[in-house]
PDB file of C-alpha atoms in Angstrom:
ATOM      1  CA  MET A   1     -30.961 109.974 -13.615  1.00 38.00           C
ATOM      2  CA  ARG A   2     -33.556 109.916 -16.531  1.00 46.00           C
ATOM      3  CA  PRO A   3     -32.764 111.762 -19.948  1.00 45.00           C
ATOM      4  CA  THR A   4     -34.403 115.497 -19.792  1.00 52.00           C
ATOM      5  CA  ARG A   5     -36.457 114.759 -23.480  1.00 72.00           C
ATOM      6  CA  ARG A   6     -39.598 113.512 -22.557  1.00 83.00           C
ATOM      7  CA  PRO A   7     -42.632 112.603 -24.496  1.00 87.00           C
ATOM      8  CA  GLY A   8     -44.794 116.422 -24.013  1.00 92.00           C
ATOM      9  CA  HIS A   9     -41.544 118.258 -22.420  1.00 92.00           C
ATOM     10  CA  LEU A  10     -40.606 121.762 -23.850  1.00 90.00           C
ATOM     11  CA  ALA A  11     -37.029 123.135 -22.770  1.00 90.00           C
ATOM     12  CA  GLY A  12     -38.155 125.787 -20.172  1.00 85.00           C
ATOM     13  CA  SER A  13     -36.314 128.432 -21.658  1.00 85.00           C
ATOM     14  CA  THR A  14     -38.347 128.638 -24.373  1.00 85.00           C
ATOM     15  CA  VAL A  15     -41.406 129.601 -22.324  1.00 86.00           C
ATOM     16  CA  LEU A  16     -42.755 132.886 -21.373  1.00 84.00           C
ATOM     17  CA  LEU A  17     -43.929 133.308 -18.077  1.00 89.00           C
ATOM     18  CA  PRO A  18     -45.419 136.501 -16.304  1.00 86.00           C
ATOM     19  CA  THR A  19     -43.714 138.151 -13.485  1.00 86.00           C
ATOM     20  CA  ARG A  20     -44.417 139.041 -10.476  1.00 84.00           C
ATOM     21  CA  HIS A  21     -45.083 142.822 -11.328  1.00 81.00           C
ATOM     22  CA  GLU A  22     -47.381 141.438 -13.632  1.00 82.00           C
ATOM     23  CA  LEU A  23     -49.260 139.689 -12.081  1.00 82.00           C
ATOM     24  CA  ASP A  24     -49.800 141.785  -9.239  1.00 75.00           C
ATOM     25  CA  GLY A  25     -51.034 143.822 -12.175  1.00 69.00           C
ATOM     26  CA  GLY A  26     -48.733 145.863 -13.275  1.00 61.00           C
ATOM     27  CA  PRO A  27     -48.391 146.742 -17.071  1.00 58.00           C
ATOM     28  CA  GLY A  28     -47.343 145.043 -19.731  1.00 57.00           C
ATOM     29  CA  GLY A  29     -46.457 141.085 -19.701  1.00 64.00           C
ATOM     30  CA  ILE A  30     -47.355 138.857 -22.503  1.00 67.00           C
ATOM     31  CA  PRO A  31     -49.823 140.024 -25.290  1.00 70.00           C
ATOM     32  CA  GLY A  32     -53.244 138.646 -24.514  1.00 76.00           C
ATOM     33  CA  CYS A  33     -52.621 137.144 -21.257  1.00 83.00           C
ATOM     34  CA  ARG A  34     -55.613 136.983 -18.473  1.00 86.00           C
ATOM     35  CA  VAL A  35     -54.412 136.167 -15.316  1.00 88.00           C
ATOM     36  CA  LEU A  36     -57.278 133.519 -13.906  1.00 88.00           C
ATOM     37  CA  LYS A  37     -55.446 132.487 -10.339  1.00 90.00           C
ATOM     38  CA  VAL A  38     -52.615 133.488  -7.877  1.00 91.00           C
ATOM     39  CA  GLU A  39     -51.217 132.016  -5.069  1.00 91.00           C
ATOM     40  CA  ARG A  40     -47.933 131.364  -3.447  1.00 91.00           C
ATOM     41  CA  LYS A  41     -47.980 127.758  -4.539  1.00 93.00           C
ATOM     42  CA  SER A  42     -49.520 127.825  -7.883  1.00 92.00           C
ATOM     43  CA  VAL A  43     -50.330 130.175 -10.697  1.00 93.00           C
ATOM     44  CA  LEU A  44     -53.373 129.577 -13.708  1.00 93.00           C
ATOM     45  CA  TRP A  45     -53.879 132.223 -16.477  1.00 92.00           C
ATOM     46  CA  ARG A  46     -55.540 131.754 -19.997  1.00 91.00           C
ATOM     47  CA  CYS A  47     -53.264 133.485 -23.035  1.00 88.00           C
ATOM     48  CA  PRO A  48     -53.514 132.544 -27.331  1.00 87.00           C
ATOM     49  CA  HIS A  49     -51.567 130.217 -28.695  1.00 82.00           C
ATOM     50  CA  PRO A  50     -48.457 131.778 -30.469  1.00 73.00           C
ATOM     51  CA  VAL A  51     -49.025 129.481 -33.178  1.00 76.00           C
ATOM     52  CA  ASP A  52     -52.907 129.298 -34.642  1.00 81.00           C
ATOM     53  CA  GLY A  53     -54.255 131.586 -31.568  1.00 82.00           C
ATOM     54  CA  SER A  54     -56.408 129.874 -30.324  1.00 87.00           C
ATOM     55  CA  PRO A  55     -56.885 129.984 -25.877  1.00 91.00           C
ATOM     56  CA  VAL A  56     -54.629 127.560 -24.239  1.00 94.00           C
ATOM     57  CA  VAL A  57     -54.174 127.505 -20.207  1.00 94.00           C
ATOM     58  CA  PHE A  58     -51.009 127.283 -18.121  1.00 94.00           C
ATOM     59  CA  LYS A  59     -50.869 125.870 -14.638  1.00 95.00           C
ATOM     60  CA  MET A  60     -47.819 126.257 -12.666  1.00 94.00           C
ATOM     61  CA  TYR A  61     -46.689 125.042  -9.900  1.00 94.00           C
ATOM     62  CA  ARG A  62     -43.706 127.222  -8.618  1.00 94.00           C
ATOM     63  CA  ASN A  63     -41.539 127.766  -5.413  1.00 92.00           C
ATOM     64  CA  ARG A  64     -41.844 123.643  -5.128  1.00 90.00           C
ATOM     65  CA  GLY A  65     -38.795 122.709  -2.938  1.00 88.00           C
ATOM     66  CA  GLY A  66     -35.680 121.347  -3.167  1.00 84.00           C
ATOM     67  CA  VAL A  67     -36.303 117.427  -1.635  1.00 84.00           C
ATOM     68  CA  SER A  68     -38.849 117.080  -4.174  1.00 79.00           C
ATOM     69  CA  TRP A  69     -37.143 119.021  -6.865  1.00 80.00           C
ATOM     70  CA  LEU A  70     -34.507 116.861  -7.475  1.00 79.00           C
ATOM     71  CA  ARG A  71     -36.887 113.516  -7.053  1.00 81.00           C
ATOM     72  CA  GLU A  72     -39.225 114.724  -9.793  1.00 80.00           C
ATOM     73  CA  LYS A  73     -36.629 115.945 -12.158  1.00 78.00           C
ATOM     74  CA  ALA A  74     -35.093 112.418 -11.725  1.00 77.00           C
ATOM     75  CA  PHE A  75     -37.944 110.311 -11.953  1.00 79.00           C
ATOM     76  CA  GLN A  76     -41.600 112.342 -13.193  1.00 85.00           C
ATOM     77  CA  PHE A  77     -42.330 115.835 -12.736  1.00 89.00           C
ATOM     78  CA  ARG A  78     -46.227 116.216 -11.366  1.00 90.00           C
ATOM     79  CA  VAL A  79     -47.125 118.085 -14.488  1.00 94.00           C
ATOM     80  CA  GLU A  80     -45.554 115.267 -16.334  1.00 93.00           C
ATOM     81  CA  ARG A  81     -47.983 112.974 -14.961  1.00 91.00           C
ATOM     82  CA  GLU A  82     -50.673 114.537 -15.304  1.00 94.00           C
ATOM     83  CA  PHE A  83     -50.203 115.287 -19.216  1.00 95.00           C
ATOM     84  CA  GLN A  84     -49.430 111.197 -19.387  1.00 93.00           C
ATOM     85  CA  ALA A  85     -53.154 110.803 -17.515  1.00 93.00           C
ATOM     86  CA  LEU A  86     -54.920 113.616 -19.909  1.00 96.00           C
ATOM     87  CA  GLN A  87     -53.197 112.142 -23.262  1.00 95.00           C
ATOM     88  CA  LEU A  88     -54.821 108.523 -22.008  1.00 94.00           C
ATOM     89  CA  LEU A  89     -58.095 110.139 -21.755  1.00 96.00           C
ATOM     90  CA  CYS A  90     -57.866 111.656 -25.367  1.00 96.00           C
ATOM     91  CA  ARG A  91     -56.445 108.344 -26.451  1.00 95.00           C
ATOM     92  CA  GLU A  92     -59.692 106.666 -24.904  1.00 95.00           C
ATOM     93  CA  GLY A  93     -62.557 109.417 -26.192  1.00 95.00           C
ATOM     94  CA  ILE A  94     -62.531 110.530 -22.910  1.00 97.00           C
ATOM     95  CA  PRO A  95     -63.509 114.552 -22.755  1.00 96.00           C
ATOM     96  CA  CYS A  96     -60.851 116.533 -21.109  1.00 96.00           C
ATOM     97  CA  SER A  97     -58.463 119.468 -20.783  1.00 94.00           C
ATOM     98  CA  VAL A  98     -56.708 118.503 -24.053  1.00 95.00           C
ATOM     99  CA  PRO A  99     -52.479 118.274 -22.978  1.00 96.00           C
ATOM    100  CA  LEU A 100     -50.156 120.362 -25.250  1.00 95.00           C
ATOM    101  CA  PHE A 101     -46.864 120.231 -23.264  1.00 94.00           C
ATOM    102  CA  TRP A 102     -45.103 120.358 -20.091  1.00 95.00           C
ATOM    103  CA  SER A 103     -41.984 122.088 -18.476  1.00 94.00           C
ATOM    104  CA  PHE A 104     -40.466 123.022 -16.062  1.00 93.00           C
ATOM    105  CA  GLY A 105     -37.061 125.314 -14.908  1.00 93.00           C
ATOM    106  CA  HIS A 106     -36.421 128.355 -12.072  1.00 92.00           C
ATOM    107  CA  HIS A 107     -37.419 131.624 -12.170  1.00 93.00           C
ATOM    108  CA  PRO A 108     -36.500 134.791 -10.495  1.00 93.00           C
ATOM    109  CA  ASP A 109     -39.763 135.182  -9.320  1.00 91.00           C
ATOM    110  CA  HIS A 110     -41.056 131.954  -9.055  1.00 93.00           C
ATOM    111  CA  GLY A 111     -38.030 129.745  -7.665  1.00 92.00           C
ATOM    112  CA  ARG A 112     -38.778 126.224  -9.357  1.00 93.00           C
ATOM    113  CA  TRP A 113     -41.123 126.046 -11.096  1.00 95.00           C
ATOM    114  CA  GLU A 114     -43.051 122.963 -13.344  1.00 94.00           C
ATOM    115  CA  LEU A 115     -46.002 124.065 -15.880  1.00 95.00           C
ATOM    116  CA  LEU A 116     -48.646 122.493 -18.431  1.00 96.00           C
ATOM    117  CA  CYS A 117     -50.725 123.587 -20.945  1.00 95.00           C
ATOM    118  CA  MET A 118     -53.796 122.895 -22.223  1.00 96.00           C
ATOM    119  CA  ARG A 119     -55.243 123.812 -24.871  1.00 95.00           C
ATOM    120  CA  GLU A 120     -58.981 125.801 -22.831  1.00 95.00           C
ATOM    121  CA  ILE A 121     -62.069 124.174 -22.518  1.00 95.00           C
ATOM    122  CA  GLN A 122     -64.111 127.303 -24.163  1.00 91.00           C
ATOM    123  CA  ALA A 123     -67.519 128.422 -22.240  1.00 93.00           C
ATOM    124  CA  ALA A 124     -66.884 125.691 -19.331  1.00 95.00           C
ATOM    125  CA  GLU A 125     -68.218 126.031 -16.324  1.00 96.00           C
ATOM    126  CA  SER A 126     -67.328 123.581 -13.271  1.00 96.00           C
ATOM    127  CA  LEU A 127     -70.616 122.005 -11.929  1.00 97.00           C
ATOM    128  CA  PRO A 128     -70.824 123.562  -8.468  1.00 97.00           C
ATOM    129  CA  GLU A 129     -70.358 127.067 -10.456  1.00 96.00           C
ATOM    130  CA  LEU A 130     -73.904 126.135 -12.730  1.00 96.00           C
ATOM    131  CA  VAL A 131     -75.015 125.410  -8.201  1.00 97.00           C
ATOM    132  CA  ALA A 132     -74.400 127.974  -7.177  1.00 96.00           C
ATOM    133  CA  ARG A 133     -75.820 130.168 -10.038  1.00 96.00           C
ATOM    134  CA  GLY A 134     -79.251 128.377  -9.925  1.00 96.00           C
ATOM    135  CA  ARG A 135     -78.807 125.964 -12.969  1.00 96.00           C
ATOM    136  CA  GLN A 136     -78.563 122.724 -11.466  1.00 96.00           C
ATOM    137  CA  SER A 137     -81.026 121.592 -14.129  1.00 94.00           C
ATOM    138  CA  GLU A 138     -78.419 122.093 -16.146  1.00 94.00           C
ATOM    139  CA  ILE A 139     -76.573 119.315 -15.292  1.00 96.00           C
ATOM    140  CA  ASP A 140     -76.367 115.889 -16.420  1.00 96.00           C
ATOM    141  CA  PHE A 141     -76.234 113.976 -13.903  1.00 97.00           C
ATOM    142  CA  ALA A 142     -76.465 110.493 -15.208  1.00 97.00           C
ATOM    143  CA  GLY A 143     -74.419 111.588 -17.943  1.00 97.00           C
ATOM    144  CA  LEU A 144     -71.401 112.495 -15.336  1.00 97.00           C
ATOM    145  CA  PHE A 145     -72.439 108.682 -14.056  1.00 97.00           C
ATOM    146  CA  ALA A 146     -71.680 107.392 -17.508  1.00 97.00           C
ATOM    147  CA  LEU A 147     -68.809 109.686 -18.080  1.00 97.00           C
ATOM    148  CA  LEU A 148     -67.017 108.041 -14.569  1.00 97.00           C
ATOM    149  CA  ARG A 149     -68.163 104.500 -16.322  1.00 97.00           C
ATOM    150  CA  ARG A 150     -65.811 105.355 -19.432  1.00 96.00           C
ATOM    151  CA  MET A 151     -63.446 106.220 -17.480  1.00 97.00           C
ATOM    152  CA  HIS A 152     -62.785 103.545 -15.260  1.00 97.00           C
ATOM    153  CA  ARG A 153     -63.902 101.378 -17.879  1.00 96.00           C
ATOM    154  CA  ALA A 154     -60.837 102.845 -19.588  1.00 95.00           C
ATOM    155  CA  GLY A 155     -58.337 101.550 -16.955  1.00 95.00           C
ATOM    156  CA  PHE A 156     -58.249 105.343 -15.466  1.00 96.00           C
ATOM    157  CA  HIS A 157     -58.217 105.963 -11.315  1.00 96.00           C
ATOM    158  CA  HIS A 158     -58.657 110.119 -10.570  1.00 96.00           C
ATOM    159  CA  GLY A 159     -57.203 109.847  -7.568  1.00 94.00           C
ATOM    160  CA  ARG A 160     -58.869 112.728  -6.340  1.00 93.00           C
ATOM    161  CA  MET A 161     -62.455 113.020  -7.912  1.00 95.00           C
ATOM    162  CA  GLU A 162     -64.251 115.797  -6.795  1.00 95.00           C
ATOM    163  CA  PRO A 163     -67.023 117.860  -8.412  1.00 96.00           C
ATOM    164  CA  ARG A 164     -64.823 121.032  -9.173  1.00 96.00           C
ATOM    165  CA  ASP A 165     -63.306 118.109 -11.135  1.00 96.00           C
ATOM    166  CA  VAL A 166     -65.471 118.120 -14.013  1.00 97.00           C
ATOM    167  CA  LEU A 167     -66.270 121.041 -16.372  1.00 97.00           C
ATOM    168  CA  VAL A 168     -69.773 121.544 -18.377  1.00 97.00           C
ATOM    169  CA  ALA A 169     -69.827 123.469 -21.563  1.00 96.00           C
ATOM    170  CA  PRO A 170     -70.547 123.428 -24.670  1.00 94.00           C
ATOM    171  CA  ALA A 171     -70.647 120.683 -27.345  1.00 91.00           C
ATOM    172  CA  ARG A 172     -70.550 121.037 -31.214  1.00 85.00           C
ATOM    173  CA  GLU A 173     -73.720 119.287 -32.455  1.00 83.00           C
ATOM    174  CA  GLY A 174     -75.339 120.916 -29.642  1.00 83.00           C
ATOM    175  CA  GLY A 175     -76.343 119.990 -25.886  1.00 89.00           C
ATOM    176  CA  THR A 176     -73.328 120.379 -23.621  1.00 93.00           C
ATOM    177  CA  CYS A 177     -70.466 117.629 -23.277  1.00 96.00           C
ATOM    178  CA  LEU A 178     -69.275 116.658 -19.092  1.00 97.00           C
ATOM    179  CA  HIS A 179     -65.059 117.088 -19.548  1.00 97.00           C
ATOM    180  CA  ILE A 180     -62.396 115.838 -16.908  1.00 97.00           C
ATOM    181  CA  ILE A 181     -59.757 118.267 -15.757  1.00 96.00           C
ATOM    182  CA  ASP A 182     -57.656 118.588 -12.990  1.00 93.00           C
ATOM    183  CA  THR A 183     -55.194 114.613 -13.248  1.00 94.00           C
ATOM    184  CA  PRO A 184     -52.254 114.683 -11.510  1.00 90.00           C
ATOM    185  CA  HIS A 185     -53.102 112.134  -8.584  1.00 92.00           C
ATOM    186  CA  ALA A 186     -54.091 109.857 -11.815  1.00 94.00           C
ATOM    187  CA  MET A 187     -53.385 106.157 -12.529  1.00 94.00           C
ATOM    188  CA  SER A 188     -53.654 104.031 -15.414  1.00 93.00           C
ATOM    189  CA  PHE A 189     -54.304  99.825 -15.198  1.00 93.00           C
ATOM    190  CA  GLY A 190     -54.141  98.050 -17.906  1.00 90.00           C
ATOM    191  CA  ALA A 191     -57.541  96.408 -17.203  1.00 91.00           C
ATOM    192  CA  ASP A 192     -61.348  97.959 -16.043  1.00 94.00           C
ATOM    193  CA  ILE A 193     -60.892  98.491 -12.697  1.00 95.00           C
ATOM    194  CA  THR A 194     -64.841  99.101 -11.999  1.00 92.00           C
ATOM    195  CA  SER A 195     -66.370  98.182  -9.185  1.00 84.00           C
ATOM    196  CA  THR A 196     -62.418  97.793  -7.732  1.00 93.00           C
ATOM    197  CA  ALA A 197     -61.714  99.906  -4.095  1.00 93.00           C
ATOM    198  CA  MET A 198     -60.120 102.711  -6.781  1.00 95.00           C
ATOM    199  CA  ALA A 199     -63.413 102.996  -8.892  1.00 95.00           C
ATOM    200  CA  ARG A 200     -65.162 103.294  -5.006  1.00 94.00           C
ATOM    201  CA  VAL A 201     -62.831 106.068  -4.223  1.00 95.00           C
ATOM    202  CA  ASP A 202     -63.041 108.173  -6.960  1.00 96.00           C
ATOM    203  CA  ILE A 203     -67.518 107.502  -7.216  1.00 96.00           C
ATOM    204  CA  ARG A 204     -67.735 108.807  -3.352  1.00 95.00           C
ATOM    205  CA  GLU A 205     -66.866 112.999  -3.036  1.00 94.00           C
ATOM    206  CA  ILE A 206     -69.465 112.186  -6.404  1.00 97.00           C
ATOM    207  CA  ALA A 207     -72.081 110.132  -4.783  1.00 97.00           C
ATOM    208  CA  LEU A 208     -71.873 112.173  -1.437  1.00 96.00           C
ATOM    209  CA  TRP A 209     -72.508 115.339  -3.980  1.00 97.00           C
ATOM    210  CA  ALA A 210     -75.159 114.269  -6.127  1.00 97.00           C
ATOM    211  CA  ARG A 211     -76.566 112.892  -3.112  1.00 97.00           C
ATOM    212  CA  GLU A 212     -76.787 115.849  -1.680  1.00 96.00           C
ATOM    213  CA  ARG A 213     -78.027 117.880  -4.199  1.00 96.00           C
ATOM    214  CA  LEU A 214     -81.012 114.721  -5.674  1.00 97.00           C
ATOM    215  CA  GLY A 215     -81.709 112.995  -2.615  1.00 97.00           C
ATOM    216  CA  ALA A 216     -80.727 109.222  -1.585  1.00 96.00           C
ATOM    217  CA  ASP A 217     -83.045 107.555  -3.832  1.00 97.00           C
ATOM    218  CA  ALA A 218     -82.290 109.464  -7.114  1.00 97.00           C
ATOM    219  CA  CYS A 219     -78.158 108.957  -6.389  1.00 97.00           C
ATOM    220  CA  ARG A 220     -79.423 105.076  -5.532  1.00 97.00           C
ATOM    221  CA  ALA A 221     -80.276 105.162  -9.587  1.00 97.00           C
ATOM    222  CA  LEU A 222     -77.033 107.035 -10.508  1.00 98.00           C
ATOM    223  CA  LEU A 223     -75.173 104.424  -8.907  1.00 97.00           C
ATOM    224  CA  LEU A 224     -77.030 101.973 -10.901  1.00 97.00           C
ATOM    225  CA  HIS A 225     -76.262 103.735 -13.837  1.00 96.00           C
ATOM    226  CA  TYR A 226     -73.204 103.622 -12.972  1.00 96.00           C
ATOM    227  CA  GLY A 227     -72.861  99.549 -13.237  1.00 94.00           C
ATOM    228  CA  LEU A 228     -73.060  98.836  -9.349  1.00 93.00           C
ATOM    229  CA  GLY A 229     -75.395  96.164  -8.946  1.00 92.00           C
ATOM    230  CA  GLU A 230     -78.297  96.483  -6.631  1.00 94.00           C
ATOM    231  CA  ALA A 231     -75.826  95.197  -3.526  1.00 93.00           C
ATOM    232  CA  GLY A 232     -72.859  97.663  -5.034  1.00 92.00           C
ATOM    233  CA  ALA A 233     -74.982 100.735  -4.829  1.00 94.00           C
ATOM    234  CA  ALA A 234     -76.381  99.494  -1.127  1.00 94.00           C
ATOM    235  CA  ALA A 235     -72.842  99.732  -0.533  1.00 93.00           C
ATOM    236  CA  ALA A 236     -71.862 102.366  -1.678  1.00 93.00           C
ATOM    237  CA  LEU A 237     -74.559 104.241  -0.506  1.00 94.00           C
ATOM    238  CA  THR A 238     -74.147 102.948   3.605  1.00 93.00           C
ATOM    239  CA  ASN A 239     -70.383 104.230   2.511  1.00 91.00           C
ATOM    240  CA  LEU A 240     -71.276 107.859   2.412  1.00 93.00           C
ATOM    241  CA  ASP A 241     -71.945 107.896   6.042  1.00 91.00           C
ATOM    242  CA  ARG A 242     -68.463 106.992   7.015  1.00 90.00           C
ATOM    243  CA  PRO A 243     -66.153 109.718   8.288  1.00 88.00           C
ATOM    244  CA  SER A 244     -63.572 111.224   5.661  1.00 87.00           C
ATOM    245  CA  THR A 245     -60.445 108.696   5.373  1.00 87.00           C
ATOM    246  CA  PRO A 246     -57.937 109.731   8.051  1.00 91.00           C
ATOM    247  CA  ARG A 247     -54.645 111.266   5.924  1.00 90.00           C
ATOM    248  CA  LEU A 248     -52.198 108.457   6.819  1.00 91.00           C
ATOM    249  CA  ILE A 249     -54.766 106.217   5.163  1.00 91.00           C
ATOM    250  CA  ARG A 250     -55.207 108.303   2.641  1.00 91.00           C
ATOM    251  CA  HIS A 251     -51.314 107.991   2.063  1.00 91.00           C
ATOM    252  CA  LEU A 252     -50.717 103.580   2.087  1.00 93.00           C
ATOM    253  CA  ARG A 253     -53.591 103.462  -0.215  1.00 93.00           C
ATOM    254  CA  ARG A 254     -52.542 105.251  -2.621  1.00 92.00           C
ATOM    255  CA  PHE A 255     -49.340 103.508  -2.211  1.00 93.00           C
ATOM    256  CA  VAL A 256     -50.858  99.840  -3.032  1.00 94.00           C
ATOM    257  CA  PHE A 257     -52.790 101.791  -5.566  1.00 94.00           C
ATOM    258  CA  GLY A 258     -49.215 102.293  -7.197  1.00 91.00           C
ATOM    259  CA  VAL A 259     -48.158  98.785  -7.032  1.00 93.00           C
ATOM    260  CA  ARG A 260     -51.083  97.526  -8.303  1.00 92.00           C
ATOM    261  CA  SER A 261     -50.702 100.105 -11.304  1.00 92.00           C
ATOM    262  CA  ARG A 262     -47.833  98.640 -12.144  1.00 89.00           C
ATOM    263  CA  LEU A 263     -48.429  95.366 -11.331  1.00 91.00           C
ATOM    264  CA  SER A 264     -51.488  95.798 -13.651  1.00 88.00           C
ATOM    265  CA  ARG A 265     -50.074  97.362 -16.844  1.00 80.00           C
ATOM    266  CA  LEU A 266     -46.677  95.286 -16.682  1.00 83.00           C
ATOM    267  CA  GLY A 267     -49.665  91.682 -16.990  1.00 68.00           C
ATOM    268  CA  LYS A 268     -51.436  93.259 -19.484  1.00 65.00           C
ATOM    269  CA  ALA A 269     -51.457  90.988 -22.206  1.00 50.00           C
ATOM    270  CA  GLY A 270     -53.646  92.166 -25.555  1.00 48.00           C
ATOM    271  CA  SER A 271     -57.249  92.554 -24.223  1.00 49.00           C
ATOM    272  CA  ARG A 272     -58.890  94.078 -20.800  1.00 49.00           C
ATOM    273  CA  THR A 273     -59.873  92.189 -18.008  1.00 50.00           C
ATOM    274  CA  PRO A 274     -61.454  93.501 -14.745  1.00 53.00           C
ATOM    275  CA  ILE A 275     -59.217  93.884 -12.128  1.00 55.00           C
ATOM    276  CA  LYS A 276     -61.110  91.918  -8.754  1.00 55.00           C
ATOM    277  CA  ALA A 277     -61.758  94.237  -6.269  1.00 53.00           C
TER     278      ALA A 277
END
């Protein structure tokens, strides 16, 4: 079994968790804490940082099953994978939810839990939220596909890229900035993955959404802006009309991607060279 102390890990005994009573709206709780989402398997809340008072967000997966819990404790927790993925994006200078620490433990109200703490992306709204509020004109679609290109050139595969996983927030220098969030399914590769199967999986849902919002011609232009050639963009558009991949195939594909990820990182030698599709 791997040692408990891993990069980014904070002992569970030091983490303050909201109780079931507090989640149900009862009095007390952590000062300044605001619950954002409560589900049987997950909880999301916002609190001020205990040191500098800046807003941070906690994402907790709870009521974990015993078998998966022991497996992740021995190898790698979901929040640990997400912590490492977000760290990679930070190192590459790609805007994302900045991770602070991850933790795990057991609580009478939450069972077996694991938790990720991130700095809050302030005044942020997801792409679907902007559309629902009639503010689609504020979305930089070209910037969105350029962000995907940067992510893939850094060897980063999101794994479950959807419009809700991109937030729009005010930028320090003015205007807005796109941020990538929610990366528990991410994988890293030792080279550029642009135009590979991994990149195509990430692009599909975003391209579907863009086509629905802007039409096929604009979507094709965005795929070209991403970096696909004429043939690649045409193939990607054709692929959008195919039915969703069955669950079993998705699991098998993820296994293959995982093997390719490990091999590419083991074989990385100094410079990034593209991975063949």
